[in-house]
Short mmCIF file of N, CA and C in Angstrom, two decimals:
data_model
loop_
_atom_site.label_atom_id
_atom_site.label_comp_id
_atom_site.label_asym_id
_atom_site.label_seq_id
_atom_site.Cartn_x
_atom_site.Cartn_y
_atom_site.Cartn_z
N MET A 20 0.85 -1.19 0.00
CA MET A 20 0.00 0.00 0.00
C MET A 20 0.88 1.24 0.00
N ASP A 21 0.54 2.19 -0.86
CA ASP A 21 1.26 3.45 -0.90
C ASP A 21 1.02 4.24 0.38
N ALA A 22 2.07 4.91 0.82
CA ALA A 22 1.93 5.80 1.97
C ALA A 22 1.24 7.08 1.54
N PHE A 23 0.53 7.70 2.47
CA PHE A 23 -0.15 8.96 2.19
C PHE A 23 0.84 9.98 1.64
N GLN A 24 2.03 10.03 2.24
CA GLN A 24 3.03 11.02 1.87
C GLN A 24 3.51 10.85 0.43
N ASP A 25 3.38 9.65 -0.12
CA ASP A 25 3.78 9.41 -1.52
C ASP A 25 2.89 10.17 -2.49
N HIS A 26 1.75 10.64 -2.02
CA HIS A 26 0.78 11.34 -2.88
C HIS A 26 0.81 12.85 -2.70
N TYR A 27 1.65 13.36 -1.79
CA TYR A 27 1.72 14.80 -1.62
C TYR A 27 2.27 15.46 -2.89
N PRO A 28 1.65 16.54 -3.33
CA PRO A 28 2.20 17.27 -4.47
C PRO A 28 3.63 17.72 -4.16
N ASP A 29 4.48 17.74 -5.17
CA ASP A 29 5.89 18.09 -4.98
C ASP A 29 6.08 19.41 -4.24
N ALA A 30 5.24 20.39 -4.51
CA ALA A 30 5.39 21.71 -3.90
C ALA A 30 5.28 21.68 -2.38
N VAL A 31 4.65 20.64 -1.84
CA VAL A 31 4.46 20.55 -0.38
C VAL A 31 4.97 19.20 0.15
N ALA A 32 6.05 18.69 -0.45
CA ALA A 32 6.60 17.40 -0.04
C ALA A 32 8.03 17.54 0.48
N HIS A 33 8.32 18.68 1.15
CA HIS A 33 9.68 18.95 1.63
C HIS A 33 9.79 18.96 3.15
N CYS A 34 8.72 18.68 3.85
CA CYS A 34 8.71 18.74 5.32
C CYS A 34 9.81 17.85 5.89
N TYR A 35 10.48 18.34 6.93
CA TYR A 35 11.53 17.56 7.58
C TYR A 35 11.00 16.23 8.12
N GLY A 36 9.81 16.22 8.64
CA GLY A 36 9.26 15.00 9.23
C GLY A 36 8.69 14.03 8.21
N CYS A 37 7.96 14.55 7.23
CA CYS A 37 7.21 13.65 6.35
C CYS A 37 7.45 13.85 4.86
N GLY A 38 8.28 14.81 4.49
CA GLY A 38 8.47 15.10 3.08
C GLY A 38 9.35 14.08 2.38
N ARG A 39 8.82 13.45 1.36
CA ARG A 39 9.59 12.47 0.61
C ARG A 39 10.73 13.12 -0.17
N LEU A 40 10.65 14.44 -0.39
CA LEU A 40 11.68 15.15 -1.14
C LEU A 40 12.76 15.77 -0.25
N ASN A 41 12.70 15.53 1.05
CA ASN A 41 13.70 16.05 1.97
C ASN A 41 14.67 14.92 2.32
N ALA A 42 15.81 14.92 1.65
CA ALA A 42 16.79 13.84 1.83
C ALA A 42 17.32 13.76 3.26
N HIS A 43 17.24 14.84 4.02
CA HIS A 43 17.78 14.86 5.38
C HIS A 43 16.72 14.63 6.45
N GLY A 44 15.47 14.52 6.05
CA GLY A 44 14.38 14.41 7.02
C GLY A 44 14.08 12.98 7.43
N HIS A 45 13.02 12.86 8.22
CA HIS A 45 12.60 11.54 8.71
C HIS A 45 11.92 10.71 7.63
N ARG A 46 11.23 11.37 6.70
CA ARG A 46 10.54 10.71 5.58
C ARG A 46 9.59 9.62 6.07
N ILE A 47 8.79 9.94 7.09
CA ILE A 47 7.87 8.94 7.62
C ILE A 47 6.85 8.55 6.55
N LYS A 48 6.33 7.36 6.70
CA LYS A 48 5.34 6.80 5.77
C LYS A 48 4.15 6.34 6.60
N THR A 49 2.97 6.82 6.24
CA THR A 49 1.75 6.55 6.99
C THR A 49 0.74 5.86 6.09
N VAL A 50 0.09 4.82 6.62
CA VAL A 50 -0.91 4.05 5.87
C VAL A 50 -2.12 3.79 6.76
N TRP A 51 -3.23 3.42 6.11
CA TRP A 51 -4.43 3.02 6.85
C TRP A 51 -4.23 1.63 7.43
N ASP A 52 -4.78 1.41 8.61
CA ASP A 52 -4.91 0.10 9.23
C ASP A 52 -6.32 0.09 9.83
N GLY A 53 -7.30 -0.26 9.00
CA GLY A 53 -8.70 -0.15 9.41
C GLY A 53 -9.09 1.31 9.51
N ASP A 54 -9.60 1.71 10.68
CA ASP A 54 -9.98 3.10 10.91
C ASP A 54 -8.85 3.91 11.53
N GLU A 55 -7.72 3.27 11.77
CA GLU A 55 -6.56 3.95 12.32
C GLU A 55 -5.51 4.11 11.23
N THR A 56 -4.55 4.98 11.51
CA THR A 56 -3.40 5.10 10.64
C THR A 56 -2.18 4.64 11.41
N VAL A 57 -1.18 4.17 10.67
CA VAL A 57 0.02 3.68 11.33
C VAL A 57 1.27 4.12 10.57
N THR A 58 2.28 4.48 11.35
CA THR A 58 3.62 4.79 10.87
C THR A 58 4.58 4.01 11.73
N ARG A 59 5.60 3.46 11.11
CA ARG A 59 6.67 2.81 11.86
C ARG A 59 7.95 3.59 11.60
N PHE A 60 8.67 3.86 12.68
CA PHE A 60 9.88 4.67 12.57
C PHE A 60 10.91 4.11 13.54
N THR A 61 12.13 3.94 13.06
CA THR A 61 13.22 3.47 13.91
C THR A 61 14.17 4.63 14.19
N PRO A 62 14.27 5.03 15.45
CA PRO A 62 15.16 6.15 15.79
C PRO A 62 16.63 5.77 15.56
N GLU A 63 17.40 6.77 15.26
CA GLU A 63 18.85 6.62 15.10
C GLU A 63 19.52 6.94 16.43
N PRO A 64 20.75 6.48 16.63
CA PRO A 64 21.46 6.76 17.88
C PRO A 64 21.55 8.26 18.20
N TYR A 65 21.59 9.11 17.19
CA TYR A 65 21.70 10.56 17.43
C TYR A 65 20.37 11.19 17.84
N HIS A 66 19.29 10.44 17.86
CA HIS A 66 17.99 10.94 18.35
C HIS A 66 17.88 10.81 19.86
N THR A 67 18.96 10.77 20.54
CA THR A 67 18.99 10.49 21.96
C THR A 67 18.73 11.73 22.84
N ALA A 68 18.11 11.47 23.97
CA ALA A 68 17.96 12.47 25.03
C ALA A 68 19.04 12.17 26.08
N ILE A 69 18.90 11.01 26.68
CA ILE A 69 19.92 10.44 27.55
C ILE A 69 20.16 9.03 27.02
N PRO A 70 21.29 8.44 27.31
CA PRO A 70 21.57 7.12 26.73
C PRO A 70 20.39 6.15 26.92
N GLY A 71 19.98 5.57 25.78
CA GLY A 71 18.92 4.57 25.80
C GLY A 71 17.53 5.11 25.49
N PHE A 72 17.37 6.43 25.41
CA PHE A 72 16.04 6.99 25.24
C PHE A 72 16.00 8.09 24.18
N VAL A 73 14.86 8.15 23.48
CA VAL A 73 14.61 9.12 22.43
C VAL A 73 14.34 10.49 23.06
N TYR A 74 14.83 11.54 22.41
CA TYR A 74 14.55 12.88 22.90
C TYR A 74 13.10 13.27 22.57
N GLY A 75 12.51 14.05 23.42
CA GLY A 75 11.09 14.39 23.29
C GLY A 75 10.72 15.14 22.03
N GLY A 76 11.64 15.91 21.48
CA GLY A 76 11.36 16.64 20.25
C GLY A 76 11.08 15.71 19.08
N LEU A 77 11.78 14.58 19.03
CA LEU A 77 11.51 13.60 17.99
C LEU A 77 10.12 13.02 18.17
N VAL A 78 9.76 12.68 19.39
CA VAL A 78 8.43 12.14 19.66
C VAL A 78 7.36 13.14 19.21
N ALA A 79 7.53 14.41 19.56
CA ALA A 79 6.57 15.43 19.14
C ALA A 79 6.52 15.56 17.62
N SER A 80 7.67 15.51 16.98
CA SER A 80 7.74 15.61 15.53
C SER A 80 7.00 14.45 14.86
N LEU A 81 7.19 13.25 15.38
CA LEU A 81 6.51 12.08 14.81
C LEU A 81 4.99 12.19 14.98
N ILE A 82 4.56 12.64 16.15
CA ILE A 82 3.12 12.84 16.38
C ILE A 82 2.59 13.90 15.43
N ASP A 83 3.32 14.99 15.29
CA ASP A 83 2.91 16.10 14.44
C ASP A 83 2.72 15.64 13.00
N CYS A 84 3.75 15.08 12.40
CA CYS A 84 3.68 14.72 10.98
C CYS A 84 2.75 13.54 10.72
N HIS A 85 2.71 12.59 11.63
CA HIS A 85 1.78 11.49 11.48
C HIS A 85 0.34 12.02 11.51
N SER A 86 0.09 12.96 12.38
CA SER A 86 -1.27 13.49 12.55
C SER A 86 -1.71 14.33 11.36
N THR A 87 -0.81 15.13 10.78
CA THR A 87 -1.22 15.92 9.62
C THR A 87 -1.46 15.01 8.42
N ALA A 88 -0.68 13.94 8.30
CA ALA A 88 -0.93 12.96 7.23
C ALA A 88 -2.27 12.26 7.46
N THR A 89 -2.56 11.93 8.70
CA THR A 89 -3.84 11.30 9.04
C THR A 89 -4.99 12.24 8.70
N ALA A 90 -4.82 13.53 8.99
CA ALA A 90 -5.86 14.51 8.68
C ALA A 90 -6.15 14.53 7.19
N ALA A 91 -5.11 14.56 6.37
CA ALA A 91 -5.31 14.58 4.92
C ALA A 91 -6.02 13.32 4.45
N ALA A 92 -5.55 12.17 4.90
CA ALA A 92 -6.17 10.90 4.47
C ALA A 92 -7.61 10.81 4.95
N ALA A 93 -7.88 11.29 6.16
CA ALA A 93 -9.25 11.26 6.69
C ALA A 93 -10.17 12.15 5.87
N MET A 94 -9.66 13.30 5.42
CA MET A 94 -10.47 14.20 4.61
C MET A 94 -10.77 13.57 3.25
N TYR A 95 -9.78 12.93 2.64
CA TYR A 95 -10.04 12.22 1.38
C TYR A 95 -11.10 11.15 1.59
N ARG A 96 -10.96 10.38 2.65
CA ARG A 96 -11.92 9.30 2.93
C ARG A 96 -13.30 9.89 3.20
N HIS A 97 -13.35 10.96 3.98
CA HIS A 97 -14.61 11.63 4.31
C HIS A 97 -15.34 12.09 3.05
N ASP A 98 -14.57 12.58 2.07
CA ASP A 98 -15.15 13.08 0.82
C ASP A 98 -15.30 11.99 -0.24
N GLY A 99 -14.90 10.75 0.08
CA GLY A 99 -15.02 9.65 -0.87
C GLY A 99 -14.10 9.80 -2.07
N ARG A 100 -12.92 10.38 -1.85
CA ARG A 100 -11.97 10.63 -2.93
C ARG A 100 -10.70 9.82 -2.75
N GLY A 101 -10.02 9.55 -3.85
CA GLY A 101 -8.73 8.89 -3.82
C GLY A 101 -7.62 9.88 -3.47
N LEU A 102 -6.51 9.35 -2.99
CA LEU A 102 -5.39 10.19 -2.55
C LEU A 102 -4.76 11.00 -3.68
N ASP A 103 -4.96 10.58 -4.92
CA ASP A 103 -4.36 11.29 -6.05
C ASP A 103 -5.30 12.29 -6.71
N THR A 104 -6.50 12.47 -6.15
CA THR A 104 -7.45 13.38 -6.78
C THR A 104 -7.15 14.83 -6.40
N LEU A 105 -7.55 15.71 -7.28
CA LEU A 105 -7.33 17.15 -7.06
C LEU A 105 -8.65 17.85 -6.79
N PRO A 106 -8.65 18.91 -6.03
CA PRO A 106 -7.46 19.50 -5.43
C PRO A 106 -6.94 18.65 -4.28
N ALA A 107 -5.63 18.73 -4.10
CA ALA A 107 -4.97 17.93 -3.05
C ALA A 107 -5.32 18.48 -1.67
N PHE A 108 -5.50 17.57 -0.73
CA PHE A 108 -5.67 17.97 0.67
C PHE A 108 -4.31 17.91 1.34
N ARG A 109 -3.88 19.03 1.92
CA ARG A 109 -2.68 19.07 2.74
C ARG A 109 -3.01 19.90 3.97
N PHE A 110 -2.42 19.51 5.07
CA PHE A 110 -2.72 20.14 6.34
C PHE A 110 -1.45 20.61 7.03
N VAL A 111 -1.60 21.68 7.81
CA VAL A 111 -0.54 22.18 8.68
C VAL A 111 -1.06 22.10 10.11
N THR A 112 -0.15 22.19 11.04
CA THR A 112 -0.50 22.08 12.45
C THR A 112 -1.00 23.42 12.98
N GLY A 113 -2.22 23.40 13.49
CA GLY A 113 -2.77 24.57 14.18
C GLY A 113 -2.47 24.51 15.66
N SER A 114 -2.43 23.28 16.18
CA SER A 114 -2.17 23.07 17.60
C SER A 114 -1.59 21.67 17.78
N LEU A 115 -0.61 21.56 18.65
CA LEU A 115 0.02 20.28 18.98
C LEU A 115 0.12 20.17 20.49
N HIS A 116 -0.46 19.13 21.03
CA HIS A 116 -0.36 18.87 22.47
C HIS A 116 0.18 17.46 22.64
N VAL A 117 1.24 17.32 23.44
CA VAL A 117 1.85 16.02 23.67
C VAL A 117 1.92 15.74 25.16
N ASP A 118 1.48 14.55 25.55
CA ASP A 118 1.67 14.05 26.91
C ASP A 118 2.71 12.94 26.84
N TYR A 119 3.80 13.11 27.56
CA TYR A 119 4.85 12.10 27.64
C TYR A 119 4.54 11.21 28.83
N LEU A 120 4.21 9.96 28.56
CA LEU A 120 3.75 9.05 29.60
C LEU A 120 4.88 8.23 30.22
N LYS A 121 5.84 7.85 29.38
CA LYS A 121 6.99 7.06 29.82
C LYS A 121 8.16 7.43 28.92
N PRO A 122 9.37 7.22 29.38
CA PRO A 122 10.51 7.42 28.47
C PRO A 122 10.38 6.47 27.27
N THR A 123 10.73 6.97 26.09
CA THR A 123 10.63 6.18 24.86
C THR A 123 12.00 5.58 24.55
N PRO A 124 12.10 4.24 24.59
CA PRO A 124 13.39 3.60 24.30
C PRO A 124 13.85 3.89 22.87
N ILE A 125 15.15 3.98 22.69
CA ILE A 125 15.72 4.30 21.39
C ILE A 125 16.13 3.05 20.61
N ASP A 126 16.08 1.89 21.25
CA ASP A 126 16.69 0.69 20.68
C ASP A 126 15.77 -0.18 19.81
N GLY A 127 14.74 0.38 19.26
CA GLY A 127 13.87 -0.42 18.39
C GLY A 127 12.88 0.45 17.66
N ALA A 128 12.11 -0.19 16.81
CA ALA A 128 11.11 0.52 16.01
C ALA A 128 10.00 1.08 16.91
N LEU A 129 9.55 2.26 16.54
CA LEU A 129 8.40 2.87 17.20
C LEU A 129 7.20 2.70 16.28
N GLU A 130 6.04 2.54 16.88
CA GLU A 130 4.80 2.49 16.12
C GLU A 130 3.98 3.71 16.51
N ILE A 131 3.56 4.46 15.51
CA ILE A 131 2.75 5.65 15.75
C ILE A 131 1.38 5.37 15.16
N ARG A 132 0.33 5.47 15.99
CA ARG A 132 -1.04 5.19 15.55
C ARG A 132 -1.91 6.40 15.80
N GLY A 133 -2.75 6.70 14.81
CA GLY A 133 -3.63 7.85 14.96
C GLY A 133 -5.02 7.58 14.42
N ARG A 134 -5.92 8.48 14.81
CA ARG A 134 -7.28 8.41 14.28
C ARG A 134 -7.87 9.81 14.31
N ALA A 135 -8.61 10.10 13.26
CA ALA A 135 -9.31 11.38 13.19
C ALA A 135 -10.53 11.29 14.08
N VAL A 136 -10.67 12.21 15.01
CA VAL A 136 -11.80 12.19 15.93
C VAL A 136 -12.83 13.28 15.61
N GLU A 137 -12.44 14.25 14.76
CA GLU A 137 -13.38 15.29 14.36
C GLU A 137 -12.96 15.86 13.02
N ILE A 138 -13.92 15.99 12.13
CA ILE A 138 -13.72 16.69 10.87
C ILE A 138 -14.79 17.75 10.80
N LYS A 139 -14.34 19.01 10.71
CA LYS A 139 -15.28 20.12 10.70
C LYS A 139 -14.73 21.21 9.79
N GLY A 140 -15.33 21.36 8.64
CA GLY A 140 -14.84 22.36 7.69
C GLY A 140 -13.43 22.05 7.26
N ARG A 141 -12.53 23.00 7.47
CA ARG A 141 -11.13 22.85 7.07
C ARG A 141 -10.25 22.36 8.23
N LYS A 142 -10.87 21.85 9.28
CA LYS A 142 -10.15 21.42 10.48
C LYS A 142 -10.38 19.94 10.73
N VAL A 143 -9.30 19.24 11.09
CA VAL A 143 -9.39 17.84 11.49
C VAL A 143 -8.63 17.69 12.80
N VAL A 144 -9.27 17.08 13.80
CA VAL A 144 -8.62 16.81 15.07
C VAL A 144 -8.20 15.34 15.06
N VAL A 145 -6.92 15.11 15.36
CA VAL A 145 -6.36 13.77 15.32
C VAL A 145 -5.76 13.44 16.68
N GLU A 146 -6.06 12.23 17.16
CA GLU A 146 -5.44 11.72 18.39
C GLU A 146 -4.45 10.64 17.98
N THR A 147 -3.23 10.73 18.53
CA THR A 147 -2.13 9.86 18.11
C THR A 147 -1.40 9.32 19.33
N GLU A 148 -0.94 8.08 19.20
CA GLU A 148 -0.13 7.44 20.24
C GLU A 148 1.20 6.99 19.66
N VAL A 149 2.25 7.07 20.48
CA VAL A 149 3.55 6.51 20.14
C VAL A 149 3.73 5.28 21.03
N ARG A 150 4.10 4.17 20.40
CA ARG A 150 4.29 2.91 21.13
C ARG A 150 5.70 2.37 20.88
N ALA A 151 6.29 1.86 21.93
CA ALA A 151 7.59 1.19 21.84
C ALA A 151 7.42 -0.19 22.46
N GLY A 152 7.64 -1.22 21.67
CA GLY A 152 7.45 -2.57 22.18
C GLY A 152 6.04 -2.82 22.66
N GLY A 153 5.06 -2.17 22.03
CA GLY A 153 3.66 -2.33 22.40
C GLY A 153 3.21 -1.47 23.57
N VAL A 154 4.12 -0.73 24.18
CA VAL A 154 3.80 0.12 25.33
C VAL A 154 3.63 1.56 24.85
N VAL A 155 2.52 2.19 25.23
CA VAL A 155 2.27 3.58 24.87
C VAL A 155 3.19 4.47 25.71
N THR A 156 4.04 5.23 25.01
CA THR A 156 4.98 6.11 25.71
C THR A 156 4.58 7.59 25.62
N ALA A 157 3.75 7.92 24.62
CA ALA A 157 3.30 9.31 24.47
C ALA A 157 1.96 9.33 23.75
N ARG A 158 1.18 10.35 24.07
CA ARG A 158 -0.10 10.60 23.38
C ARG A 158 -0.11 12.05 22.95
N GLY A 159 -0.70 12.26 21.78
CA GLY A 159 -0.78 13.63 21.30
C GLY A 159 -2.11 13.92 20.65
N THR A 160 -2.47 15.18 20.67
CA THR A 160 -3.65 15.66 19.96
C THR A 160 -3.19 16.80 19.06
N VAL A 161 -3.57 16.69 17.80
CA VAL A 161 -3.22 17.71 16.82
C VAL A 161 -4.50 18.26 16.21
N VAL A 162 -4.59 19.58 16.18
CA VAL A 162 -5.63 20.24 15.40
C VAL A 162 -4.94 20.60 14.09
N ALA A 163 -5.34 19.93 13.02
CA ALA A 163 -4.74 20.14 11.71
C ALA A 163 -5.67 21.02 10.88
N VAL A 164 -5.09 21.99 10.21
CA VAL A 164 -5.85 22.96 9.43
C VAL A 164 -5.48 22.80 7.96
N GLN A 165 -6.49 22.71 7.11
CA GLN A 165 -6.25 22.54 5.68
C GLN A 165 -5.55 23.76 5.11
N MET A 166 -4.51 23.51 4.35
CA MET A 166 -3.76 24.59 3.71
C MET A 166 -4.55 25.15 2.53
N PRO A 167 -4.46 26.45 2.29
CA PRO A 167 -5.06 27.00 1.07
C PRO A 167 -4.39 26.37 -0.15
N ALA A 168 -5.10 26.28 -1.25
CA ALA A 168 -4.59 25.63 -2.46
C ALA A 168 -3.29 26.25 -2.95
N ASP A 169 -3.09 27.56 -2.73
CA ASP A 169 -1.89 28.22 -3.23
C ASP A 169 -0.76 28.29 -2.21
N PHE A 170 -0.96 27.72 -1.02
CA PHE A 170 0.08 27.74 0.00
C PHE A 170 1.24 26.86 -0.46
N GLY A 171 2.45 27.38 -0.37
CA GLY A 171 3.62 26.61 -0.78
C GLY A 171 3.86 26.60 -2.27
N SER A 172 3.13 27.43 -3.02
CA SER A 172 3.26 27.41 -4.47
C SER A 172 4.44 28.24 -4.97
N GLY A 173 5.09 28.93 -4.09
CA GLY A 173 6.23 29.73 -4.50
C GLY A 173 7.07 30.13 -3.31
N PRO A 174 8.20 30.77 -3.56
CA PRO A 174 9.06 31.19 -2.46
C PRO A 174 8.39 32.29 -1.64
N PRO A 175 8.77 32.39 -0.37
CA PRO A 175 8.20 33.46 0.45
C PRO A 175 8.67 34.83 -0.06
N ALA A 176 7.88 35.82 0.22
CA ALA A 176 8.22 37.19 -0.18
C ALA A 176 9.48 37.62 0.56
N PRO A 177 10.29 38.49 -0.04
CA PRO A 177 11.49 38.98 0.64
C PRO A 177 11.13 39.57 2.00
N GLY A 178 11.92 39.22 2.98
CA GLY A 178 11.70 39.71 4.33
C GLY A 178 10.58 38.99 5.05
N GLY A 179 9.95 37.96 4.42
CA GLY A 179 8.81 37.28 5.01
C GLY A 179 9.04 35.94 5.36
#
């Protein structure tokens, strides 16, 4: 199954967390698993907070990008459209809340699972969990906001 991120238009596929066109980023891949979405990510040794554990910024980043991808896929599903149909749905983070429940081990794959809990207009609320070895180590809620069709279509204005 193709990942949601594989369908992002090139103009908006450069995100450090989920952009397939960012050679230095995480390049996470998110797919449907029933009514949930799932991403698997294996941290690198340099993602450390203290020896043996992932730093919290990585956990937040994974929740953030997984959730915005979930928002886009949920909107396509809600509208009965395929991921390649236009206009493309892309979302940015309006709000990110993370609860760190336990330290996240760095020595294995992480599973990130999410589900859209509200779709209202251009807003999708997504609840996401990070799991290590089947244990939930963090929970997040993201309010994702649909990007305008022309967002990211060109370079920012000088000084902006």
